[in-house]
Short mmCIF file of C-alpha atoms and ligand atoms in Angstrom, two decimals:
data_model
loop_
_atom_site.label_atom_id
_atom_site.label_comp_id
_atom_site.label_asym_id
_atom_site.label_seq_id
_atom_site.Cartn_x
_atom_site.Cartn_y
_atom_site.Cartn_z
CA UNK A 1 4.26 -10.69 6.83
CA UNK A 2 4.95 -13.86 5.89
CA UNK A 3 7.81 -15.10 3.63
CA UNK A 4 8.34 -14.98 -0.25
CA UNK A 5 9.20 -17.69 -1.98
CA UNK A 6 11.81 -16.11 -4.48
CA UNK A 7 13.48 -18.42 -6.79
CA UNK A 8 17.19 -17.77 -7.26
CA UNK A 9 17.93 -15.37 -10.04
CA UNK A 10 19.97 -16.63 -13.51
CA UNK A 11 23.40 -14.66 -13.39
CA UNK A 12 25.74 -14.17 -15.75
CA UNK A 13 27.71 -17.23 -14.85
CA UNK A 14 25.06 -19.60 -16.04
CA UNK A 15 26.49 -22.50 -18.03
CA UNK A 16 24.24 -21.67 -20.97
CA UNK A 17 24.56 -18.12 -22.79
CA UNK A 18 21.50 -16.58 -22.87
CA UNK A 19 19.96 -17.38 -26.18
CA UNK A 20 17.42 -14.31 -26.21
CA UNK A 21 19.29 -11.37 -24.52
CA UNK A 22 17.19 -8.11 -24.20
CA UNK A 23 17.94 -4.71 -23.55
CA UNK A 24 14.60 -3.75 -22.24
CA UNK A 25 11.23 -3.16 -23.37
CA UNK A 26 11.09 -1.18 -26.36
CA UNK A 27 7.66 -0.15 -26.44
CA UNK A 28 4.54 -1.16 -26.54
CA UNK A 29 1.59 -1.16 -29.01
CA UNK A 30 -2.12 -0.39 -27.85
CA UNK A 31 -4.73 -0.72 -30.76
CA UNK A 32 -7.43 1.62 -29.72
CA UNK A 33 -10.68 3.13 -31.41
CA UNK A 34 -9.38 6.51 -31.16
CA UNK A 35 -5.23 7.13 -31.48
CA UNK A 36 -5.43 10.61 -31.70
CA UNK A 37 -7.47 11.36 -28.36
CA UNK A 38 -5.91 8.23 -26.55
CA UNK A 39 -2.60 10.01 -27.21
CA UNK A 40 -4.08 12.91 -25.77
CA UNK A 41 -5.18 11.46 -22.76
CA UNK A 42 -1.71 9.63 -22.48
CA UNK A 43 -0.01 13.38 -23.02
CA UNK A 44 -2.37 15.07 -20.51
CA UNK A 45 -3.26 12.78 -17.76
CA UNK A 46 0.24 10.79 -17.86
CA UNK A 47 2.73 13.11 -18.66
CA UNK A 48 3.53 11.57 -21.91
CA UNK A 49 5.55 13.72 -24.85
CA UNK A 50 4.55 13.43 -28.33
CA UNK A 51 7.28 12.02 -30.56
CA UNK A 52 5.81 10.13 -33.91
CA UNK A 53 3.22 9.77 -36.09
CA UNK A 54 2.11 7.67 -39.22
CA UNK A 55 -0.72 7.60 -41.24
CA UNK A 56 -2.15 9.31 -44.69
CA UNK A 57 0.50 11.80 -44.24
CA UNK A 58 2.81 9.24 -44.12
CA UNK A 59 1.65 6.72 -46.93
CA UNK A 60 -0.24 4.61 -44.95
CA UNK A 61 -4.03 3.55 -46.25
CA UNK A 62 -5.27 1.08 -43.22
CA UNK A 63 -4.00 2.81 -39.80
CA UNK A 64 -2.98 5.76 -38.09
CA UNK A 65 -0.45 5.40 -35.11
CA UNK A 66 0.82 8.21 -32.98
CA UNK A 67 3.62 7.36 -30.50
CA UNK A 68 3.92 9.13 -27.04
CA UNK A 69 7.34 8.50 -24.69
CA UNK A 70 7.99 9.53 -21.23
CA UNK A 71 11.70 8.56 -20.17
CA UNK A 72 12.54 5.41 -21.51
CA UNK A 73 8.64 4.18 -21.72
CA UNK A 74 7.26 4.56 -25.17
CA UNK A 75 3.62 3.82 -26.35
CA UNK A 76 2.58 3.51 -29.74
CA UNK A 77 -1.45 4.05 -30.09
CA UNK A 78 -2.80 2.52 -33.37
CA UNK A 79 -6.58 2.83 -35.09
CA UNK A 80 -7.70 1.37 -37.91
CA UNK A 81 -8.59 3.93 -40.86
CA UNK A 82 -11.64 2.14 -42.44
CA UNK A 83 -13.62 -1.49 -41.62
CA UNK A 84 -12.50 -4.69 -42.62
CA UNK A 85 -8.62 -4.44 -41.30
CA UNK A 86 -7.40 -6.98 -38.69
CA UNK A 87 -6.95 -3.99 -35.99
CA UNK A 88 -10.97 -3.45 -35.94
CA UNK A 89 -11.60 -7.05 -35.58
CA UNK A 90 -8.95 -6.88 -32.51
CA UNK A 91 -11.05 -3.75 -31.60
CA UNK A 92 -14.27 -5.75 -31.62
CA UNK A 93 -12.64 -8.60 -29.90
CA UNK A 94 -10.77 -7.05 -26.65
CA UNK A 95 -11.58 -3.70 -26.91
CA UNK A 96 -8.65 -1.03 -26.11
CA UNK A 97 -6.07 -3.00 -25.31
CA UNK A 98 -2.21 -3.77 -25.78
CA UNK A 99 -1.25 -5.80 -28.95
CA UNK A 100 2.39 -6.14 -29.06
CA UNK A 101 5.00 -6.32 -26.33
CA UNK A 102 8.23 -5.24 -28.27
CA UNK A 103 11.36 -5.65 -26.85
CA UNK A 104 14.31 -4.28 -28.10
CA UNK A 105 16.94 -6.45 -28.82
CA UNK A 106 20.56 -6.71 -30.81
CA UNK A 107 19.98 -8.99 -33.62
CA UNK A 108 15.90 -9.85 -34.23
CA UNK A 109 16.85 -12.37 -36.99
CA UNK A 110 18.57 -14.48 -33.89
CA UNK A 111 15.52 -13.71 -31.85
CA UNK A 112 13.38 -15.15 -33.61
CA UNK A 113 15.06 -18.08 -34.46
CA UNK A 114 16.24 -19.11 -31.67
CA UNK A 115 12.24 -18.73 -30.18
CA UNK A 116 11.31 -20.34 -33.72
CA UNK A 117 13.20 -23.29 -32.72
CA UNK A 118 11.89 -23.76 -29.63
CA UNK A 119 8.61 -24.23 -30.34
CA UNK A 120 7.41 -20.22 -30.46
CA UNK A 121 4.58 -19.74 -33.35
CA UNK A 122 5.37 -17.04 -35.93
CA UNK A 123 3.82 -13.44 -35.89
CA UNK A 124 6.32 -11.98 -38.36
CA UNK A 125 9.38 -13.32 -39.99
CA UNK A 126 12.23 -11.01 -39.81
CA UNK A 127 11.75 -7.77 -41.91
CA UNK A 128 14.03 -4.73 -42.61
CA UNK A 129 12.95 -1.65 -43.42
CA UNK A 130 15.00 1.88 -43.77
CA UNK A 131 14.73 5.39 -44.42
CA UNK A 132 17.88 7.96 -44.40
CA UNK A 133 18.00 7.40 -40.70
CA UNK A 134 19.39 4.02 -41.40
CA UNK A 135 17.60 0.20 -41.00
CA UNK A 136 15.83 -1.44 -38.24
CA UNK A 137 15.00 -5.46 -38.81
CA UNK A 138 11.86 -6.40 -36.89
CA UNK A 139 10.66 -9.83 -36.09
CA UNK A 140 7.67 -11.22 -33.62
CA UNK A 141 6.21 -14.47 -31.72
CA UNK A 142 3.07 -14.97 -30.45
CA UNK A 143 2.24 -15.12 -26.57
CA UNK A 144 -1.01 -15.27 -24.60
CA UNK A 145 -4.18 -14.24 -26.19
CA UNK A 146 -3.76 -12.09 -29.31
CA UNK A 147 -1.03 -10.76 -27.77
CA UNK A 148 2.32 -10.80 -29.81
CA UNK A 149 6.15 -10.06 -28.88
CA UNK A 150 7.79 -8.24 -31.43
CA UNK A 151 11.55 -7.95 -31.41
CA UNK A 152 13.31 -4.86 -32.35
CA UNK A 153 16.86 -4.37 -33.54
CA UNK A 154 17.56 -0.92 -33.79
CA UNK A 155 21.73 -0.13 -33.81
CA UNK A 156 22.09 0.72 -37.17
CA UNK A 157 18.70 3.15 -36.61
CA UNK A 158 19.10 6.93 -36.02
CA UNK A 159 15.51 8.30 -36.91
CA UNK A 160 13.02 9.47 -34.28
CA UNK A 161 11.34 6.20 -33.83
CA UNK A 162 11.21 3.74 -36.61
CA UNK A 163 10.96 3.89 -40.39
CA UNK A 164 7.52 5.23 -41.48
CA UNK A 165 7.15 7.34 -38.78
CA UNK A 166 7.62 11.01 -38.58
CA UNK A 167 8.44 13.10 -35.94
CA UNK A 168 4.91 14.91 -34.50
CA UNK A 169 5.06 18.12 -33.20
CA UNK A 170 1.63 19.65 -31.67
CA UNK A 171 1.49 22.77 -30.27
CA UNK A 172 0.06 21.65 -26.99
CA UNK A 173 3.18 19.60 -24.70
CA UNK A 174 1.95 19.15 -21.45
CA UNK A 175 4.72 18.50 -18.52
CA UNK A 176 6.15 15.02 -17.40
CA UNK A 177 4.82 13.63 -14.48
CA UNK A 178 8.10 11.59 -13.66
CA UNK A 179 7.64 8.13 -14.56
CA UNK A 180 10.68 6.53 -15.94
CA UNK A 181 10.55 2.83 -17.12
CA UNK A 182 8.30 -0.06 -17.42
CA UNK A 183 8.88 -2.33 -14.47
CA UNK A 184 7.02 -5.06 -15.38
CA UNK A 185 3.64 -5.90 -17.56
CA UNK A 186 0.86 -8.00 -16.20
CA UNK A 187 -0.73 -10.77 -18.70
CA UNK A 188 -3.99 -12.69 -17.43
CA UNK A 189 -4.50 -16.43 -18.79
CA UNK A 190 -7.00 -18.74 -18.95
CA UNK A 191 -8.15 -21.30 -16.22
CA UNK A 192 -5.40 -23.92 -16.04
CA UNK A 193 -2.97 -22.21 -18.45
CA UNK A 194 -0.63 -20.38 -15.81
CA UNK A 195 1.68 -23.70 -16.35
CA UNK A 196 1.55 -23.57 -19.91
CA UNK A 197 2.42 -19.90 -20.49
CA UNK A 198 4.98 -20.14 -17.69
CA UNK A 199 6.40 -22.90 -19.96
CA UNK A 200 6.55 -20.69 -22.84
CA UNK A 201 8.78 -18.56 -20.79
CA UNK A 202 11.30 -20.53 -19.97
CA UNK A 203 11.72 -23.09 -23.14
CA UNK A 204 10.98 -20.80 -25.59
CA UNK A 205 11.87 -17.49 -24.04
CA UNK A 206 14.44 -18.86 -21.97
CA UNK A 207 12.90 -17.00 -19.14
CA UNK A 208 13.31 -18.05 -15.28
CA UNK A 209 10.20 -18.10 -12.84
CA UNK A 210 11.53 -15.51 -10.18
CA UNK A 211 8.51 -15.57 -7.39
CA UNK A 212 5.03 -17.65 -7.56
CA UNK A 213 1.84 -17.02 -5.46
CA UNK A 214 -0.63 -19.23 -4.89
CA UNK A 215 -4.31 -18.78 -3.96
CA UNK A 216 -3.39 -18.97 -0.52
CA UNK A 217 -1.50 -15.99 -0.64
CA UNK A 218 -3.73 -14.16 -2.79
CA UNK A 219 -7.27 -14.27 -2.12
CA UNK A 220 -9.56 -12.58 -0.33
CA UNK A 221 -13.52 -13.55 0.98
CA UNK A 222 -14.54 -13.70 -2.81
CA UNK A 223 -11.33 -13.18 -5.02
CA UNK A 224 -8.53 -15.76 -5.84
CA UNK A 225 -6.24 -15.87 -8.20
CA UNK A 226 -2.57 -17.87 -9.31
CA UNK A 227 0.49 -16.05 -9.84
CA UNK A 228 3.87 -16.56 -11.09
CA UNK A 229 6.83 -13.86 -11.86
CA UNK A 230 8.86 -14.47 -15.45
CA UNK A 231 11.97 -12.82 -15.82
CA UNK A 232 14.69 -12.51 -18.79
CA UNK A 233 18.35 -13.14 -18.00
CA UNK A 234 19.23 -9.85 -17.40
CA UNK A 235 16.53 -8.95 -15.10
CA UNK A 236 15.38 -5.89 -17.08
CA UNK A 237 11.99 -8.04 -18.53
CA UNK A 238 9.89 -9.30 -15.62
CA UNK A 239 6.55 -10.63 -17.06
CA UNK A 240 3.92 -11.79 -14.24
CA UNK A 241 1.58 -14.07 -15.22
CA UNK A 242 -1.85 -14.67 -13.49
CA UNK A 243 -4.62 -17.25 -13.65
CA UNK A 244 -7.69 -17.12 -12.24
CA UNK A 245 -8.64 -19.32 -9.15
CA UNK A 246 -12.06 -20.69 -7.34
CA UNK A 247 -13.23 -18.22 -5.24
CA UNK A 248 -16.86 -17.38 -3.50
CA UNK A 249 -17.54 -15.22 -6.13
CA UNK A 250 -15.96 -14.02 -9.85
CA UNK A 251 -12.15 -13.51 -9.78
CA UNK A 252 -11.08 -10.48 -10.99
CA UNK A 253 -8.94 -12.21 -13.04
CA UNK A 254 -12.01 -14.16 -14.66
CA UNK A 255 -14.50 -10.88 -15.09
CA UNK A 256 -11.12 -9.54 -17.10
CA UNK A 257 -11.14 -12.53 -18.98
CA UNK A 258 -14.59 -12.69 -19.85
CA UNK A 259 -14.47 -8.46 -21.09
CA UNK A 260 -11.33 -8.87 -23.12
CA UNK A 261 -12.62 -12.21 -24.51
CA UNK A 262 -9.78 -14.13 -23.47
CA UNK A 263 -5.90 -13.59 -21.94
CA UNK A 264 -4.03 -10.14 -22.61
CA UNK A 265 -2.69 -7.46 -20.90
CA UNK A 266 -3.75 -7.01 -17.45
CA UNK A 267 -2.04 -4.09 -16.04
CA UNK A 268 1.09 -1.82 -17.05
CA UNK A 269 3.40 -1.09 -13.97
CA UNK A 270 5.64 2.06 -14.70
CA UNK A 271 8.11 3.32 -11.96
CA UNK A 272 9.14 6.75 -10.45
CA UNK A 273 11.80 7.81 -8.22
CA UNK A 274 9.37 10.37 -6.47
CA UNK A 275 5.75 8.67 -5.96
CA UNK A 276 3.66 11.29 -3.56
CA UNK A 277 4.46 14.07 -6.60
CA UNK A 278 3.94 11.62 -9.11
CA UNK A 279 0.47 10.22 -8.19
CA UNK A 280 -0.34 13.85 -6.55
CA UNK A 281 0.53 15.12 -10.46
CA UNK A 282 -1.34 12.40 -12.03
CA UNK A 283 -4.35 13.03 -9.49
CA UNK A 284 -4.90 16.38 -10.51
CA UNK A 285 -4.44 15.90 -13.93
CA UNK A 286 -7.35 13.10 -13.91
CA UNK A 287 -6.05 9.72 -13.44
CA UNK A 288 -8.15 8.07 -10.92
CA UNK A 289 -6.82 5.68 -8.31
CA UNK A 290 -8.10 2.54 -6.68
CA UNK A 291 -9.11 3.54 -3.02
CA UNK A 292 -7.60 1.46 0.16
CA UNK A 293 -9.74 2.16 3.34
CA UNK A 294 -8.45 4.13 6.35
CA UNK A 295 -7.82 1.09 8.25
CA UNK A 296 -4.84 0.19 5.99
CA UNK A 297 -2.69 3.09 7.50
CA UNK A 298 -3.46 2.45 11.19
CA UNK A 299 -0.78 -1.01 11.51
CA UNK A 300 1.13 -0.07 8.63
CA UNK A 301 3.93 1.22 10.85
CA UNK A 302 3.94 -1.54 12.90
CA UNK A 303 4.18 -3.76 9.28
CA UNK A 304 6.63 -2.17 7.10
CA UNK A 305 8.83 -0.35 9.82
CA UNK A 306 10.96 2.77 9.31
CA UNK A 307 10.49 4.35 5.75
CA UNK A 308 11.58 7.94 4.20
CA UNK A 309 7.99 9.30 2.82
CA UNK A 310 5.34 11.03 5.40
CA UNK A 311 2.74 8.71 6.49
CA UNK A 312 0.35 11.27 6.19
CA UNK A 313 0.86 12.07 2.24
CA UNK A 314 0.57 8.27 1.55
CA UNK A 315 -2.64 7.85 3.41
CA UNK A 316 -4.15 11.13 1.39
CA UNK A 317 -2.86 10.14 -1.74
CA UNK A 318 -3.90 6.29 -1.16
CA UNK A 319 -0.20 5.13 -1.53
CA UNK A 320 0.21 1.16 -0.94
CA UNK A 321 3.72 -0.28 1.41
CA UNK A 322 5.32 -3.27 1.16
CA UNK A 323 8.30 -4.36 2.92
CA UNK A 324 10.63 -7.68 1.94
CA UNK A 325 14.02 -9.07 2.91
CA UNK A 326 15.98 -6.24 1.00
CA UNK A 327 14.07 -3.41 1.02
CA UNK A 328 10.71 -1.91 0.37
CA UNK A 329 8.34 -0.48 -2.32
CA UNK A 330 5.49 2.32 -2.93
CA UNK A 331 2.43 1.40 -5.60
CA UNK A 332 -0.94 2.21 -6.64
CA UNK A 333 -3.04 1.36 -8.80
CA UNK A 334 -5.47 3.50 -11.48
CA UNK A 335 -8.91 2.56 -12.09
CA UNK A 336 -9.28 0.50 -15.69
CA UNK A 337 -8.44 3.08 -17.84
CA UNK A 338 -10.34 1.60 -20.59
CA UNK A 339 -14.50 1.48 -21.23
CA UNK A 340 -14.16 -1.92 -20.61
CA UNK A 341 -12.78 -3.16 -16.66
CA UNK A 342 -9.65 -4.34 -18.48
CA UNK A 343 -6.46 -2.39 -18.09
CA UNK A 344 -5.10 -0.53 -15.72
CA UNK A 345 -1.53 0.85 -14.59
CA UNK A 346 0.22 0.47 -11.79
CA UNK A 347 3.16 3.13 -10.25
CA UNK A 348 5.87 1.92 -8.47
CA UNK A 349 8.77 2.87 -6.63
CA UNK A 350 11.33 0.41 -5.22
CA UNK A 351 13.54 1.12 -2.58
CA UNK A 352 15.93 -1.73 -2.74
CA UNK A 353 12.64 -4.84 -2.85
CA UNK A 354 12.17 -6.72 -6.21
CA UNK A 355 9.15 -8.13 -4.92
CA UNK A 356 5.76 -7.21 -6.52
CA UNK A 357 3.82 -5.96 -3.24
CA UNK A 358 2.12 -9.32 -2.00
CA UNK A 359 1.23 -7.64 1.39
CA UNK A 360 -0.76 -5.32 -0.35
CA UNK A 361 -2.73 -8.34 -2.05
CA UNK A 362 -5.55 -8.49 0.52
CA UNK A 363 -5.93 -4.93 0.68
CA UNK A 364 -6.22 -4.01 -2.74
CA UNK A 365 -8.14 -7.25 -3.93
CA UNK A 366 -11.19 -5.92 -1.46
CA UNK A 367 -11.10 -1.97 -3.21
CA UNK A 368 -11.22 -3.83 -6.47
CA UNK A 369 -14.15 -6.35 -5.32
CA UNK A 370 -15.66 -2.90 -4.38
CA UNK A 371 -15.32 -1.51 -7.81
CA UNK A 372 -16.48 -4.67 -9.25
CA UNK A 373 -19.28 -4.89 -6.90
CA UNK A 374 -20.21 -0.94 -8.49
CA UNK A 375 -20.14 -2.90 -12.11
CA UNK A 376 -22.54 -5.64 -11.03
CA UNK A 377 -20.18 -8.25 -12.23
CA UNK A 378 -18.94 -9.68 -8.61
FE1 FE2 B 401 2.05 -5.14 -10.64
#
């Protein structure tokens, strides 16, 4: 395998203070044409637990949200409640698909100004809102696409998830399937933008580029595609950003862009600690998986060396190795999970790497040609 290029990481002894320090991701927000059975299928196929709800009940007139959490990973699933709102014309545009990338933060007034002054365009000036759990001031920028970042303060908050919502209680509470936190989320750009949103990033973000790829790393007889790895000061954000790039045929990066009518989300990478139960739970339960071919298990060995987990259960399960300087990692990758071939998830587990799984590249570009070759859009 050849070598990464890793960038060196921004520690704590950087001259400059970080301007934007984040906790973590504090959830996200999918606008979907059906909340209610999208929760379900989040609850049932992923694992997820139901926690919050808002809606009629609740006072709202335009949308219903219901918001699902496994671990430390929470999704909020919105639907508009008649025609004419803003969600149904993001509906009509993209599809399912993620709106808001919130990230929990200490002080969203700062947040927001500080990305306000360096050159980030509004989404929402900083609001409060309470109920008898306490206050919770909430701001937001725009990134690629449609796509916004909202930024949540939350210490003086108690309540189950934010003001407005109540906690939801069904009957049915399926079983966790042992994923624990967002590792990183995937955002696809336009042709010649990966500069430009990698910009964003660092001057108004304040974000480092941790690890590029470039088409010669990543692309396959017909695919190619641009890469490059944005991560917060702390580490705990990491934010890849791809662009499409000339291959013999459409990039998969290009026949996303052209079905969610511009940049969004691309894929959703969540880890576990324990991936053959994981993806063996998720399997039965529904989720389907991208398929490698036999032939990626015969040198695998030979490439990634000595590693705890059975060969055998990764080849049945279709679990993907990658090895770097300073350790190695497990993924896989579901099927679009949407009607349209937009987004998909990804499940991780790192065993000491903080790459992404570039040796993997090749082999999983060709399953998804495959797939796109079912779709007729290759
Ligand atoms: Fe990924």
């Amino acid at each position: 395998m050849d070598t990464m290029e890793i960038m060196p990481e921004v520690t704590a002894d950087k001259t400059n203070t970080d301007f934007l320090p984040i906790n973590g991701t504090d959830y996200l927000e999918l606008f979907v044409g059906n909340a209610l059975q999208t929760a379900h299928y989040f609850q049932n196929a992923f694992g997820f637990q139901p926690l919050a709800m808002a809606g009629l009940e609740t006072g709202l007139t335009d949308r219903e949200s219901y918001v699902v959490v496994q671990d430390k990973i929470r999704l909020v699933l919105t639907s508009p409640l008649h025609g004419g709102t803003s969600i149904g014309a993001h509906l009509d545009r993209h599809g399912d698909g993620v709106q808001a990338i919130a990230l929990w933060v200490d002080d969203a007034t700062s947040a927001y100004q500080e990305t306000m002054k360096r050159g980030a365009q509004s989404f929402l000036e900083p609001v409060t809102t309470q109920d008898d759990a306490g206050t919770v001031v909430k701001s937001g920028i725009r990134t690629y696409g449609d796509t916004v970042h909202l930024f949540i303060e939350r210490k003086n908050y108690s309540g189950v998830f934010l003001p407005g919502f109540v906690a939801w209680k069904p009957l049915h509470v399926p079983t966790v399937t042992g994923l624990k936190y967002i590792d990183h989320i995937v955002g696809n750009v336009g042709w010649n933008e990966m500069n430009k949103w990698v910009k964003f990033y660092e001057n108004v973000m304040g974000f480092t580029t941790l690890v590029s790829f470039d088409d010669n790393d990543i692309s396959t007889d017909y695919t190619a595609l641009m890469s490059k790895v944005m991560s917060n000061g702390n580490g705990r954000i990491k934010f890849p950003i791809n662009e499409p790039a000339k291959g013999k045929r459409k990039s998969q990066v290009e026949e996303y862009l052209d079905f969610y009518g511009g940049p969004g989300v691309q894929h959703i990478a969540v880890a576990t600690d324990h991936i053959v139960e994981t993806v063996r739970t998720l399997r039965d339960r529904g989720v389907e998986f991208l398929q490698v071919p036999a032939s990626y298990y015969e040198d695998l060995s030979a490439r990634v060396g000595e590693i705890d987990e059975e060969m055998a259960n990764l080849r049945e399960l279709g679990i993907l190795v990658d090895r770097d300087d300073e350790g190695y990692l497990l993924q896989i990758f579901t099927k679009p999970i949407m009607p349209r071939p937009t987004l998909f998830f990804e499940i991780i587990q790192r065993k000491g790497a903080r790459s992404f799984g570039k040796g993997n590249f090749k082999a999983l570009f060709e399953a998804i040609e495959r797939e796109q070759m079912l779709r007729g859009t290759l």
